[in-house]
Coordinates of C-alpha atoms in Angstrom, one line a residue:
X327 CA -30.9 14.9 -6.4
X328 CA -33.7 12.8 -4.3
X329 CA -36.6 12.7 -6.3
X330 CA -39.0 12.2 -3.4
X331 CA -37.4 15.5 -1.8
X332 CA -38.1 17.2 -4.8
X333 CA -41.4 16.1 -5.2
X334 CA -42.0 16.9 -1.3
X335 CA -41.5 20.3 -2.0
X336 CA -43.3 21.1 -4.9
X337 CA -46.2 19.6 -3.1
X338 CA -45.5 21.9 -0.3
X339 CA -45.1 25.1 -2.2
X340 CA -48.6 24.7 -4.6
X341 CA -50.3 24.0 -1.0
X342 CA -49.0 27.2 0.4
X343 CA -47.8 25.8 3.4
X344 CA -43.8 25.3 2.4
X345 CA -41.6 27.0 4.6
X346 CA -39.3 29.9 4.1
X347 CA -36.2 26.9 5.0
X348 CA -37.9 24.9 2.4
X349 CA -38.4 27.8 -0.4
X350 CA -35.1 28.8 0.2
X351 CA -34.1 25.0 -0.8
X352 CA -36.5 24.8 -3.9
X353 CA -34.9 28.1 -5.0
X354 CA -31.4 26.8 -4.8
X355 CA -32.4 23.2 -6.4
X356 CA -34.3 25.9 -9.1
X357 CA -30.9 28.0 -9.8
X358 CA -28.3 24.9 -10.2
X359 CA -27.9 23.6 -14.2
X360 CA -26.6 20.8 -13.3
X361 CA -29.9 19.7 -12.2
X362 CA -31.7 20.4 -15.0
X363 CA -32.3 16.3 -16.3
X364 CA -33.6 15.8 -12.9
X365 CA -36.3 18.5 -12.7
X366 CA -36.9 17.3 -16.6
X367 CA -37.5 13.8 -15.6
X368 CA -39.9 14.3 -12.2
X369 CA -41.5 17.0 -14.7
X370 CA -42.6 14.5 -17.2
X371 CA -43.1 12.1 -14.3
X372 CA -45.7 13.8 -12.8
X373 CA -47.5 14.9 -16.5
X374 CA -47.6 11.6 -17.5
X375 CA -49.0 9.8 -14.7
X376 CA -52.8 8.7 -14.8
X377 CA -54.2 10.5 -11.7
X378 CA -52.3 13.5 -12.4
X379 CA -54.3 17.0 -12.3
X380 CA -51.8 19.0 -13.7
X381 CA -53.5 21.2 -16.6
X382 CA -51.0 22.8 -19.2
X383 CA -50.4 26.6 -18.3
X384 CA -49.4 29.6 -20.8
X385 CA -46.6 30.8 -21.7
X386 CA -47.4 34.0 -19.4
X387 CA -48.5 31.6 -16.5
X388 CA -44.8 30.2 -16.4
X389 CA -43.1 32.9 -16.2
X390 CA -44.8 34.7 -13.7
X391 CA -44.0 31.6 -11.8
X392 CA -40.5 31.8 -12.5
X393 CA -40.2 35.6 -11.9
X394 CA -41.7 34.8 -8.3
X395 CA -39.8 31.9 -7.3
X396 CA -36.2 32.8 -8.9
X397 CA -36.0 36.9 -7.9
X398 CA -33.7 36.2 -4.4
X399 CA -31.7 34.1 -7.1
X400 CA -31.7 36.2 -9.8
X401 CA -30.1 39.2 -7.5
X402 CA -26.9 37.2 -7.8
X403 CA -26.5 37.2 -11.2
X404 CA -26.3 40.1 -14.3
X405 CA -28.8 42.4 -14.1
X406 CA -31.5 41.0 -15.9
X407 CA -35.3 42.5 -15.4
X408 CA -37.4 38.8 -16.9
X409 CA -37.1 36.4 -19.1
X410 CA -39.7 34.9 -21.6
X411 CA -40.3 30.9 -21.4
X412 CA -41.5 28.7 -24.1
X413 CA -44.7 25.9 -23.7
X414 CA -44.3 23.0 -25.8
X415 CA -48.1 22.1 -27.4
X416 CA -48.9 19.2 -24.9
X417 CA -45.8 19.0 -22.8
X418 CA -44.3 21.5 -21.0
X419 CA -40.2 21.9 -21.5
X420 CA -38.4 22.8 -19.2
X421 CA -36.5 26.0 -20.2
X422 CA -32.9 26.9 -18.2
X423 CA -34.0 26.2 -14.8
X424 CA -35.8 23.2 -14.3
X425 CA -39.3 25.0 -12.7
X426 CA -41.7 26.2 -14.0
X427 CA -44.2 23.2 -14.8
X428 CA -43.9 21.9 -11.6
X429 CA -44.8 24.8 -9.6
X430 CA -48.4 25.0 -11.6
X431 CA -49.9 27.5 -9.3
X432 CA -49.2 31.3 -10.2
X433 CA -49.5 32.8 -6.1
X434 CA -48.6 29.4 -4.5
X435 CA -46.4 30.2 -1.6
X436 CA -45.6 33.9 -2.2
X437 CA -47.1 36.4 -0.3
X438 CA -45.2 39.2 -0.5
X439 CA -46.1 39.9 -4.6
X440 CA -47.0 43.8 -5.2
X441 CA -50.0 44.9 -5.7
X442 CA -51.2 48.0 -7.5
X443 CA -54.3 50.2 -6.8
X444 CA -53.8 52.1 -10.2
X445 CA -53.6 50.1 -13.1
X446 CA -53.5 50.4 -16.9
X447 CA -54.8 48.1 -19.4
X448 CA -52.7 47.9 -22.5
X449 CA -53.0 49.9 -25.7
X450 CA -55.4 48.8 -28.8
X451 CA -55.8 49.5 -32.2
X452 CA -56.8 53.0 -32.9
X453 CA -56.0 56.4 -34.0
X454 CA -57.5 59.4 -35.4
X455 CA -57.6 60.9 -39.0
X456 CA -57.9 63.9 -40.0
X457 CA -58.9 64.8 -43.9
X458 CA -57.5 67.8 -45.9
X459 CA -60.9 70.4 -44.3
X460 CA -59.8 69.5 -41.2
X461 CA -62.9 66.9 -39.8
X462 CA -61.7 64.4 -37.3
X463 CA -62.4 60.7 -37.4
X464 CA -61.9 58.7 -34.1
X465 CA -61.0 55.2 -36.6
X466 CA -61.3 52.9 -33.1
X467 CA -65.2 54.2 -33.0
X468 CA -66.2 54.5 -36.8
X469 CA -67.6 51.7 -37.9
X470 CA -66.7 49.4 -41.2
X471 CA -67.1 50.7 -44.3
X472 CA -66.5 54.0 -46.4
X473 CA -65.5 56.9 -44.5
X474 CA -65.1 59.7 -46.8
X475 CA -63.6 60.5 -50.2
X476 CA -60.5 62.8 -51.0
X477 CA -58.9 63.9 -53.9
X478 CA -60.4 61.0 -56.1
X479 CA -60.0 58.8 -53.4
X480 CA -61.9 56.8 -51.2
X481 CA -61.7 55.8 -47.8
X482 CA -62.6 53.0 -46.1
X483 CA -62.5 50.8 -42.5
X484 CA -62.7 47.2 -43.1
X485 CA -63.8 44.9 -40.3
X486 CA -60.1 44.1 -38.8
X487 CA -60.1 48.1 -38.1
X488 CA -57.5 48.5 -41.2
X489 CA -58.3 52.0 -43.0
X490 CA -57.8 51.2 -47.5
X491 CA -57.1 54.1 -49.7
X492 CA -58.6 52.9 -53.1
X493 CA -57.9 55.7 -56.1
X494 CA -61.8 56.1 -57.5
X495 CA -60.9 58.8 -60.3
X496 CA -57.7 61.0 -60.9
X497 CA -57.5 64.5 -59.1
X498 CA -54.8 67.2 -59.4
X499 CA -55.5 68.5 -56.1
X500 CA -53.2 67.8 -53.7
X501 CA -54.8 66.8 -50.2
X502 CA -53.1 66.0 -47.1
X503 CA -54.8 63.2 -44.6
X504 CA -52.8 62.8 -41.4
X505 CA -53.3 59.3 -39.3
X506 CA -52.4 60.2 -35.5
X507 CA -51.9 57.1 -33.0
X508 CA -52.3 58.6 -29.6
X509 CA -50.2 57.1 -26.6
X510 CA -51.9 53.4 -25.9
X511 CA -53.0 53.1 -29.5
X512 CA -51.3 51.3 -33.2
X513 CA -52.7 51.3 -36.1
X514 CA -52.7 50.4 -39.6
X515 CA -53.4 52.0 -43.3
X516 CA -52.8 51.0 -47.2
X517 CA -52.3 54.1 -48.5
X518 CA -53.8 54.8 -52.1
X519 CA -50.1 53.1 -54.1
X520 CA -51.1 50.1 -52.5
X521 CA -48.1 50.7 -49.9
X522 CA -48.9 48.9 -45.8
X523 CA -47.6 51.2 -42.9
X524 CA -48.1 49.9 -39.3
X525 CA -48.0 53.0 -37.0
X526 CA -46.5 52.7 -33.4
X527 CA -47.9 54.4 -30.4
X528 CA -47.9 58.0 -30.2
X529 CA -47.0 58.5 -33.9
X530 CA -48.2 60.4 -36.7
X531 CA -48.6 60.4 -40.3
X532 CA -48.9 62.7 -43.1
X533 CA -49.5 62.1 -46.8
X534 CA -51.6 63.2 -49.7
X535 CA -54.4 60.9 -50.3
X536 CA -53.8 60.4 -53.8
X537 CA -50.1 59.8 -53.2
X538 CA -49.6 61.0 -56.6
X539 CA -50.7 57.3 -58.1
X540 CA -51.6 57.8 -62.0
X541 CA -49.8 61.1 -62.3
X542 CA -46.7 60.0 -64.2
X543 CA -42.6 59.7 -62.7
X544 CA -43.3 62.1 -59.6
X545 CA -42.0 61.0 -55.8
X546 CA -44.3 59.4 -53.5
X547 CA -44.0 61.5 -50.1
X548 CA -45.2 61.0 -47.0
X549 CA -44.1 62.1 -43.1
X550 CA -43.7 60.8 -40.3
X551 CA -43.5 61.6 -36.3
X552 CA -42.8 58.9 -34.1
X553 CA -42.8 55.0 -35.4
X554 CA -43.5 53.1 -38.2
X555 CA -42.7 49.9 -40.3
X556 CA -43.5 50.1 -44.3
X557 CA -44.1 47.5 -46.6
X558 CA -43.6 49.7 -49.9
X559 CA -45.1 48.8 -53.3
X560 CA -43.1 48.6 -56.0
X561 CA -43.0 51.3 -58.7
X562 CA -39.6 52.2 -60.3
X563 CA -40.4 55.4 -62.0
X564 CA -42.1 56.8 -58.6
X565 CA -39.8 56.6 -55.6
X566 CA -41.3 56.6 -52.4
X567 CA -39.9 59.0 -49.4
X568 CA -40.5 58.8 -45.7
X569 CA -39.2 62.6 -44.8
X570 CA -39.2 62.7 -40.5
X571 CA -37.3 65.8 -38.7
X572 CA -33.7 64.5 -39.7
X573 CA -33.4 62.6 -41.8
X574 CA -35.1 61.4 -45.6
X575 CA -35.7 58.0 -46.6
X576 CA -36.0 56.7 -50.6
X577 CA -37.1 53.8 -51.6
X578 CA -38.5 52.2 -54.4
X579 CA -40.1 49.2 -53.2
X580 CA -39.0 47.4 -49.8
X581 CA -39.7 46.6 -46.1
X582 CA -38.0 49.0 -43.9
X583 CA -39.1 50.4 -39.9
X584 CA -38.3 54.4 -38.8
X585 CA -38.2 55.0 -35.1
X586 CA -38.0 58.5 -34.8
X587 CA -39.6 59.9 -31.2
X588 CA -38.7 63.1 -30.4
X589 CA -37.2 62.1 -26.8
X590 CA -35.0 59.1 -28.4
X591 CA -31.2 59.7 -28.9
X592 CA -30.7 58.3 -31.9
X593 CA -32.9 58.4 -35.0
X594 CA -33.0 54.7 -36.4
X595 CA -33.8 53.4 -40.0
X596 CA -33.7 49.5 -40.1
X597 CA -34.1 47.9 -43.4
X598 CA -36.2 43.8 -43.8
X599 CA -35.9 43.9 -47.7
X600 CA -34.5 45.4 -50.8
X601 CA -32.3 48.5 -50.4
X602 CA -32.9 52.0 -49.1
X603 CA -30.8 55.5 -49.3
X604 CA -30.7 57.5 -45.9
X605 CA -29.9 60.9 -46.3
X606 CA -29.4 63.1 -43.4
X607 CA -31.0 67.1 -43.2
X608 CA -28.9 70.3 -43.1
X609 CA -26.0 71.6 -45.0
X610 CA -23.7 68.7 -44.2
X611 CA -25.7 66.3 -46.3
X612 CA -24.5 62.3 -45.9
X613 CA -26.2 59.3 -48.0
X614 CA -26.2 55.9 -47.5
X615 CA -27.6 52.7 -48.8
X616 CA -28.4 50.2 -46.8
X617 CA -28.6 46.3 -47.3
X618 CA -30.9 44.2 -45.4
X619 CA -30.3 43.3 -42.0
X620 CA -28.6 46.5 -41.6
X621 CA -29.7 49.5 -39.7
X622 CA -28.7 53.4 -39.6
X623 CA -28.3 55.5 -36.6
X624 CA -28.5 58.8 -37.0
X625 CA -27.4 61.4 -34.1
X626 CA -28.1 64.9 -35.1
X627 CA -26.8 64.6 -38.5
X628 CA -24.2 62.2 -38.0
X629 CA -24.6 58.6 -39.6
X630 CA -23.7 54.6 -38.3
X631 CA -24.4 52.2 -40.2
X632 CA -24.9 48.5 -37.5
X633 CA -25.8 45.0 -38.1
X634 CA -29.8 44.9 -36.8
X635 CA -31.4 43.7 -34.0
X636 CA -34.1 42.5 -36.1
X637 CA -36.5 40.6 -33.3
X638 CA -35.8 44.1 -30.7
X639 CA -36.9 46.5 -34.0
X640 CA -39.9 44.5 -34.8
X641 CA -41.1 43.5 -31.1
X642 CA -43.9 46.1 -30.7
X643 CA -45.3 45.2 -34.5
X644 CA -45.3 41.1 -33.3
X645 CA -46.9 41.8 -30.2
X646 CA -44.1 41.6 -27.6
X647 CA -41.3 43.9 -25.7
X648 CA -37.8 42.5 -26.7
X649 CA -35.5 43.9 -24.0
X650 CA -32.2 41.7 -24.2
X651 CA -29.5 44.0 -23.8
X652 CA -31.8 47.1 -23.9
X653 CA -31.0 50.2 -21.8
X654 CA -33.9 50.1 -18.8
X655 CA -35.0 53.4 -19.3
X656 CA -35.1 52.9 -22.9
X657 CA -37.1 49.5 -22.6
X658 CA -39.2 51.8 -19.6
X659 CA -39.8 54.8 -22.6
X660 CA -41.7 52.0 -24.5
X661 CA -43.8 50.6 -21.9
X662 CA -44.9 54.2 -21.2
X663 CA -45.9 54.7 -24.7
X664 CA -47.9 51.9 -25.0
X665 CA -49.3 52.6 -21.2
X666 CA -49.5 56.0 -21.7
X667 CA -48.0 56.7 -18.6
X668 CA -45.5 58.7 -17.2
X669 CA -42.1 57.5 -16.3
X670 CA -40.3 59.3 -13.4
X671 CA -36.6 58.0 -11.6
X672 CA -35.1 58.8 -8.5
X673 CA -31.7 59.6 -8.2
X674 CA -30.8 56.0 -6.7
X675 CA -31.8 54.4 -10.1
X676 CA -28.9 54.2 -12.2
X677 CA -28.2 54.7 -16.2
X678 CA -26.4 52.0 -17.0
X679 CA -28.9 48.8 -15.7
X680 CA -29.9 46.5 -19.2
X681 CA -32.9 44.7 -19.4
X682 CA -33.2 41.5 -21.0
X683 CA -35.7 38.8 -22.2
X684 CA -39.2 39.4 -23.3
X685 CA -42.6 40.0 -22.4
X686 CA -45.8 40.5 -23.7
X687 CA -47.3 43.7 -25.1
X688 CA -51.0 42.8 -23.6
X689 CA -50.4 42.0 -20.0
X690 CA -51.8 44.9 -17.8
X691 CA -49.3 47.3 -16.9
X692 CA -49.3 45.7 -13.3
X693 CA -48.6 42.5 -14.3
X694 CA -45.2 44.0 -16.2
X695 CA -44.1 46.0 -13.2
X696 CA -44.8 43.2 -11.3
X697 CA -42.7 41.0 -13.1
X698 CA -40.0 43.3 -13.4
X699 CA -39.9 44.2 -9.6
X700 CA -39.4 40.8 -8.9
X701 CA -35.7 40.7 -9.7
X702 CA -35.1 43.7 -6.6
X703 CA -33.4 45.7 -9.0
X704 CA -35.5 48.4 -9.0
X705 CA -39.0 49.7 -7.7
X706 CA -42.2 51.0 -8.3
X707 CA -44.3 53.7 -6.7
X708 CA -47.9 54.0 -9.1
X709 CA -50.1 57.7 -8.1
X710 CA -52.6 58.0 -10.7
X711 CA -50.9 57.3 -14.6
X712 CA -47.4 58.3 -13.0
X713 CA -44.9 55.4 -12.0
X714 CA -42.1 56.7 -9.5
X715 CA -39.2 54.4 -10.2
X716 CA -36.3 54.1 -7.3
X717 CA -33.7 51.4 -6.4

C-alpha cells in the first residue's frame, strides 16, 4: 500500500471534498485485513508527529465513523447491524479494519446520513412506589431522604437515587410495597434483608416491606413482572423466592437475573453465583438447580437448561446493548423498552436477520437507528414515538 495515497485520502475525506471514485477506494483500502499494519503504522504516524492536530475521539465517535464509512462494505458480508470499537487511553488502536482514527471527523464526506425530526432521549433512573394504603411516590422527583415508614420499616432515597429499606422495629403486619419502572426508566432498591435488586425498564416489583426479617425460618417472597438482577443476602434458615407468572425461583443467597416480559418467548433465569432451584407453575411441576454460568429457559412450562451469555444477560445493567448473535427484533424489543417507543415491521423485514456488536444504552434513539441503518439492511420511518421498520 502507498503511504502517501493513503494519506491523500484521508486528507481528502476530513476536508469533505474526496470524491465518490476516491471514497469508494478508501472503503475498499478500509475493508482489506491484509492492510491492517499499514493503516496501523500511518495511524501512529500521523498521532505522533509534532504539528499534528489530531485530538483523541470516544469510543462512540469511532464508531459512528466506522458505521458511516464501512456500510456499502458491510452489505457484502453476514448480516451484522454495528459493531462496538475500543480507544486505547492515549493512542488510538486500530480495531479490525484499519479506520477509524484516521478519519477523526464524525460527518466528513458523507452526506447522505439520516436525519430524524422525532427523537427520543434515552431512559433514566426512576420509578414509582407505591406503599401498602395505596399513595404513589414518583422516586425520580422525591428528593433524598426518608420517604415513609411501613410495617416497622423505614424508607429512604439516598443521594445516588437508590431507595434503603432499614427494619426500625418488628411488625406482624404484613404490607406489600410495589416498585414500578415505567418504559425509559431502571431503578434500584435494598430491600429490608439487606438483599440489592436492579429493576429493568418496564418492570415491576412486589414485596412486603418487612420481608419477614426478624420473624424466625419463614421464606422471603417477593414478585416480579418484567426484568431484574438480584444480589441476595445470605440467610440459610430463610430462603428467598422470586415468584413471576411461570415459573418460582429459590435461593438462599446468590446473584442471579429474571427476564420475564410478557411479549418474550422464553422466560429466562441466568444464574452469576451460588446455586438456584427453578421450578416451573401448573400441574406438571419440573425443578432444577442451576450452577453458575448456566441459564434456564423456560417456554410455557417446559425447561432448558444452556451455557449463559453472561455479557448479552447483563448488557442493560452495565450500561450497553450486547446484540452479537441476537435476533433483530428481539435486540429492537429492547431498544423500545428503554425508548419507550413502539416498534412496528413491514412485511419486507424478515425474522431470521441477527444483530451483532454493541452499543451504548445513552445515545439518543437517533443516533442508534442511525447507526443501525447504516449497514442497508433495514430502514426506518419515525411518526411521533412510533418507528416503522421496512427492508
Amino acid at each position: 500500500m502507498n503511504k502517501e495515497r493513503l494519506s491523500y485520502l484521508r486528507l481528502q475525506y476530513l476536508s469533505g471534498n474526496i470524491t465518490s471514485a476516491d471514497l469508494t477506494e478508501l472503503k475498499s483500502l478500509v475493508n482489506n485485513p491484509d492492510l491492517d499494519a499499514g493503516f496501523s503504522d500511518l495511524a501512529e504516524e500521523i498521532w505522533m508527529a509534532p504539528d499534528s492536530d489530531i485530538q483523541p475521539m470516544s469510543a462512540d465517535e469511532a464508531n459512528d465513523i466506522y458505521l458511516q464509512v464501512t456500510a456499502a462494505a458491510q452489505q457484502k458480508r453476514p448480516v451484522k447491524l454495528w459493531r462496538r470499537l475500543a480507544v486505547a487511553a492515549s493512542v488510538i488502536l486500530i480495531a479490525g479494519c484499519g479506520l477509524y482514527f484516521l478519519l477523526n471527523k464524525p460527518n466528513a464526506g458523507l452526506k447522505d446520513t439520516p436525519v430524524y425530526a422525532a427523537d427520543a432521549l434515552p431512559g433514566k433512573v426512576g420509578a414509582t412506589l407505591t406503599l401498602a394504603n395505596g399513595k404513589q411516590i414518583a422516586l425520580g422527583d422525591a428528593s433524598k431522604g426518608e420517604l415513609a415508614k411501613e410495617a416497622g420499616v423505614m424508607i429512604t432515597k439516598q443521594a445516588d437515587g437508590k431507595l434503603i429499606y432499614e427494619v426500625a422495629a418488628v411488625d406482624n403486619d404484613h404490607k406489600l410495597n410495589k416498585l414500578t419502572t415505567a418504559r425509559g426508566e431502571t431503578y434500584q432498591v435494598r430491600l429490608s434483608d439487606g438483599t440489592m435488586v436492579w429493576l429493568n425498564a418496564d418492570s415491576k416489583l412486589t414485596y412486603a416491606a418487612s420481608l419477614n426479617v426478624n420473624k424466625g425460618p419463614q421464606e422471603r417472597r417477593v414478585k416480579l413482572e418484567g426484568e431484574a438482577y438480584f444480589e441476595v443476602t445470605k440467610n440459610k434458615n430463610s430462603p428467598f423466592i422470586v415468584e413471576t407468572g411461570g415459573q418460582e425461583v429459590q435461593v438462599l443467597g446468590t446473584h442471579f437475573n429474571i427476564n420475564s416480559y410478557a411479549d418474550e418467548p422464553l422466560l429466562s433465569t441466568t444464574l452469576l453465583e451460588g446455586s438456584v432451584r427453578v421450578t416451573t407453575a401448573g400441574s406438571a411441576k419440573q425443578a432444577i438447580v442451576l450452577s453458575p454460568g448456566q441459564q434456564a429457559l423456560n417456554q410455557q412450562g417446559n425447561v432448558k437448561v444452556v451455557k449463559a451469555n453472561l455479557e448479552q444477560v447483563m448488557d442493560w445493567k452495565q450500561g450497553d446493548f450486547y446484540l452479537n448473535h441476537v435476533n433483530f427484533k428481539t435486540a429492537m424489543r429492547k431498544i423500545a423498552r428503554w425508548y419507550n417507543v413502539e416498534v412496528v415491521y413491514d412485511a419486507s423485514v424478515s425474522d431470521v436477520i441477527e444483530a451483532g456488536g454493541w452499543i451504548s444504552r445513552n445515545k439518543k434513539l437517533s443516533e442508534i437507528l442511525q447507526s443501525i441503518e447504516a449497514t442497508e439492511q433495514v430502514h426506518f420511518k419515525v411518526e411521533g414515538r412510533k418507528i416503522i421498520v421496512f427492508k
